[in-house]
Amino acid sequence: MPPHSEKLGSMLSSTLLGRLSPSSQKSATTDTTEADAAVAALDACSIMDKGQSDLPSLPIPPLEQTLSRYQESIRPLTTDEEYERVGKAIEEFKSSGQGTSLDERLREKSKECQSRSTSWLAEWWDDWAYFTHRDSSTFYVNYYFGFQDDPRMPTQTARGALLVSLALEFRQLIATRTLTPDMARNAPFCMNMYQYLFNYSRISGLEKDCDVGFPYETNSHICVVRNGKFYIFDTQLDPSKPSSVLSPREIMIQLERIKKMADDDKSSVPAVGILSTGQRDQAAQDRVTLFEAHGSNKAHMAMIESSMFVLCLDSTSPTTSEEFSRALWHGDGASRWFDKCFQLIVFANGRAGMNGEHSKMDATPTSRLCRYLIDEAQARALPDFRNLNAEDLYEIASALDKPLPLKFVSSTKLSKAIENAHVYFKETVDAHEMVPTEFKGYGKGLIKTFKMSPDAYVQMALQLAYYRKHGELVATYESAATRKYRHGRTETARSCSNESKAFCLAMQNEDVGLKARAAACRAAVARHAQYTAWAVDGQAVDRHLLGLRLIRDSDETVPALFADPVFARTCRWRLSTSQISDDCFIAYGWGEVVPDGYGCAYMVKETELDFCITSLKLGSRELGNYIVEALEDMRFMFEEVRKIEKVEAAQAAMVAAAAVALSNAERSGELAMASKSMNPTMQSTAHFREGRVAVPDYALIARSPSPARPPMPAPRTSLFFQKHDPVLRTALARNAMAMAQEKYLSGIDEIAFDIGGGSASPIPPKKVISTSSPTSTTPTPAAASGATTTTTDAGAGAGAGERRPSTGQVVVGTRPRSDSGTQRTFMAILMGEDSILSRLRSRRGASNLSKDSSSHPTSPK
């Protein structure tokens, strides 16, 4: 059993024994039962650790292999002179002994790290790749996922509450070690990154950031931000009892409270969230300024950083793909804390997504969390307040502690820092171009019929698109996971190769036929698939070369191989790419990694290919158009070649059949007669055999028109499936939100009474409009025609305990559910206000009195 499992078992045993009551501790039977329970729980906890102790360490490839593959990878990006110079530097690196010395030291470090059950790269990777990165994490490090829309069209707080509740379930699986390991071909992946999924935060620092994690047991609160204001509430009714987790309905009450508190709060609380969007050195200085402004600010920030995660309740309603992506990527800047492990973001129209901090986790753990949230949410009922009367709702709400607002205190210096952060944020947002590109022509289903890797196929489309737009090829990064090794993270799959360059040149050369182009594409796809397999196995070049650079002492001479400008240029990822293939996401992206480059996230789905291209206005939209064009050209090419090959195969079969018939005729001595009756194909074959003519070359098939686009789908009632009609989608959104809001009140008996002070305001006598025929024997003309008639209820005013009208009757004169009185009463109940309690009790007493009167009517004298 791994060491952390033994520690967990000890903690679990002590926890179970600590919960035994004094009387139960005296019982031997109970002691045995508790011990058995502890053992059973410990066995269950080992699920997540299954196979973890058997994971191999991240390998170090042979030095000769790394140098050879590196030299090959730079060939399409260098001139002949540069390539020759690098070749000499590689030979010098090997012959001088410096390369061998660095490699041996790196392998010694690997052995030492292996003895500590970690990776030789893990201790360097966080600092080198993330914490020493000085640009804004918001725009250049963090990433986002956009969730599928819930077809039930939930309200913001209903969806937010359900997502939070499910996130707590997932966290509990990690805490109890009962989460099943990620697998690949029946082999477990390293699960180390999951420890950073909750209660973790990045801390900005001068020159280098750091990270901090907090214990699950003592930090069961979440942070909610709305309108730039931060709030905290605990997710357990009793923090000492992990089983006392709030229900989705109780979480929704807390979220409704926070919305009201944030919307009603007109005070000028400093928008500290914007401080997490700046460049890292500036963010570190702003952090000090925040703490210096007031002593309470440090405690408030500690509450945010120690929280399980951040939930953002945005007041915006993004509709288009670009609006949705930008809102998830950066939002307004103030209603976020980008250094948190992850942020769940729920918008006013019920759409949702996640923004993830990248330094300690790659996207695979967070994508699994998000998949769990989306799939489970579809199978669970949405929380609401139906089947509750006002008293029951008040009882639930009053048992909850109100959310704690984090009242940050400002100062002149802090206000200036926030102002400057807003300026930087707006300038950076305006400088960027983010273009989601949806290609509906085909997806991995068709690509597989071409017998190629869908991911490698898309990578070649990206190479072709970039070449067509810029007229050159550049170093291209694709992330490949190395989690099959202990503490593995990623390796670089270099997409630009000699084969991909040959493919791009062939596609741009009109003299090259379709079959030659298709062959070049297949070679490029196969080469990239091979390189990706090397990367996943830890046999690519970039991490090994990084280790050789970092193991060098500062006083050692920099090898010519690393000092050559070609090395820096071929490791500068002007096209940074990564893909996911999960249909539960409808948006995915991040920013570019170099100023003159693109960030290209893509999703390979069964029938479509989705891209999101981000750059500092280099022409993201144009590149997206080139990607679509490349995909269309590649489909045409392979489908036409398939036709050509089919025709050629049929022609070859006919020629073969003719040759067999001719041979049989010759053997039977009937050659002359056969020649007279021979069909043209057989004559051609006979002439070919005699050497008089050659089989004519097959003429290339002319380009066929593009296939007709599928018809637009019929309108659906679901809110966000109206992708082709934003106006209709917006109208449906308004109707859906109104209907969903009504669900809050449905089932709560007449609660519309004045709570502004004083006694309950009287409700005027009501009229009942009957929709059935009147009981009079002499119907009026209106009644005869089926119209409704109006009768007057002469009873007393509709008190709190009075029954509702029966079916078929509409009450006129009472306050409708959506009026201000109902809303005020409803929110007062959710807030657990004491002023509402006496009215609820009075109402309940009136209701009981009414029931007693109806049960025991007064006898007539």
mmCIF file with all atom_site columns, C-alpha atoms in Angstrom, residues 750-754 760-767 795-802 811-816 819 822 843:
data_model
loop_
_atom_site.group_PDB
_atom_site.id
_atom_site.type_symbol
_atom_site.label_atom_id
_atom_site.label_alt_id
_atom_site.label_comp_id
_atom_site.label_asym_id
_atom_site.label_entity_id
_atom_site.label_seq_id
_atom_site.pdbx_PDB_ins_code
_atom_site.Cartn_x
_atom_site.Cartn_y
_atom_site.Cartn_z
_atom_site.occupancy
_atom_site.B_iso_or_equiv
_atom_site.pdbx_formal_charge
_atom_site.auth_seq_id
_atom_site.auth_comp_id
_atom_site.auth_asym_id
_atom_site.auth_atom_id
_atom_site.pdbx_PDB_model_num
ATOM 1  C CA . GLU A 1 750 ? -50.494 32.515 -0.890 1.00 0.00 ? 750 GLU A CA 1
ATOM 2  C CA . ILE A 1 751 ? -47.493 34.329 0.584  1.00 0.00 ? 751 ILE A CA 1
ATOM 3  C CA . ALA A 1 752 ? -48.089 37.710 -1.045 1.00 0.00 ? 752 ALA A CA 1
ATOM 4  C CA . PHE A 1 753 ? -48.548 39.937 1.957  1.00 0.00 ? 753 PHE A CA 1
ATOM 5  C CA . ASP A 1 754 ? -46.891 43.180 2.857  1.00 0.00 ? 754 ASP A CA 1
ATOM 6  C CA . ALA A 1 760 ? -50.460 42.409 7.001  1.00 0.00 ? 760 ALA A CA 1
ATOM 7  C CA . SER A 1 761 ? -52.151 44.511 4.383  1.00 0.00 ? 761 SER A CA 1
ATOM 8  C CA . PRO A 1 762 ? -55.686 43.474 3.702  1.00 0.00 ? 762 PRO A CA 1
ATOM 9  C CA . ILE A 1 763 ? -56.499 41.818 0.454  1.00 0.00 ? 763 ILE A CA 1
ATOM 10 C CA . PRO A 1 764 ? -59.659 43.171 -1.140 1.00 0.00 ? 764 PRO A CA 1
ATOM 11 C CA . PRO A 1 765 ? -62.680 41.011 -1.720 1.00 0.00 ? 765 PRO A CA 1
ATOM 12 C CA . LYS A 1 766 ? -62.129 38.872 -4.709 1.00 0.00 ? 766 LYS A CA 1
ATOM 13 C CA . LYS A 1 767 ? -64.157 38.057 -7.732 1.00 0.00 ? 767 LYS A CA 1
ATOM 14 C CA . GLY A 1 795 ? -67.271 36.632 1.540  1.00 0.00 ? 795 GLY A CA 1
ATOM 15 C CA . ALA A 1 796 ? -64.755 38.397 3.706  1.00 0.00 ? 796 ALA A CA 1
ATOM 16 C CA . GLY A 1 797 ? -61.353 39.405 2.409  1.00 0.00 ? 797 GLY A CA 1
ATOM 17 C CA . ALA A 1 798 ? -59.084 36.604 1.302  1.00 0.00 ? 798 ALA A CA 1
ATOM 18 C CA . GLY A 1 799 ? -57.185 35.896 4.453  1.00 0.00 ? 799 GLY A CA 1
ATOM 19 C CA . ALA A 1 800 ? -53.955 34.058 4.738  1.00 0.00 ? 800 ALA A CA 1
ATOM 20 C CA . GLY A 1 801 ? -55.668 30.797 5.488  1.00 0.00 ? 801 GLY A CA 1
ATOM 21 C CA . GLU A 1 802 ? -58.368 30.978 2.849  1.00 0.00 ? 802 GLU A CA 1
ATOM 22 C CA . VAL A 1 811 ? -59.121 34.862 -8.841 1.00 0.00 ? 811 VAL A CA 1
ATOM 23 C CA . VAL A 1 812 ? -59.389 38.547 -9.617 1.00 0.00 ? 812 VAL A CA 1
ATOM 24 C CA . GLY A 1 813 ? -58.357 41.173 -7.109 1.00 0.00 ? 813 GLY A CA 1
ATOM 25 C CA . THR A 1 814 ? -55.633 39.193 -5.320 1.00 0.00 ? 814 THR A CA 1
ATOM 26 C CA . ARG A 1 815 ? -51.988 39.913 -5.867 1.00 0.00 ? 815 ARG A CA 1
ATOM 27 C CA . PRO A 1 816 ? -50.441 37.832 -8.623 1.00 0.00 ? 816 PRO A CA 1
ATOM 28 C CA . ASP A 1 819 ? -45.901 41.137 -8.114 1.00 0.00 ? 819 ASP A CA 1
ATOM 29 C CA . THR A 1 822 ? -44.710 38.163 -3.530 1.00 0.00 ? 822 THR A CA 1
ATOM 30 C CA . ARG A 1 843 ? -51.056 32.903 8.830  1.00 0.00 ? 843 ARG A CA 1
#
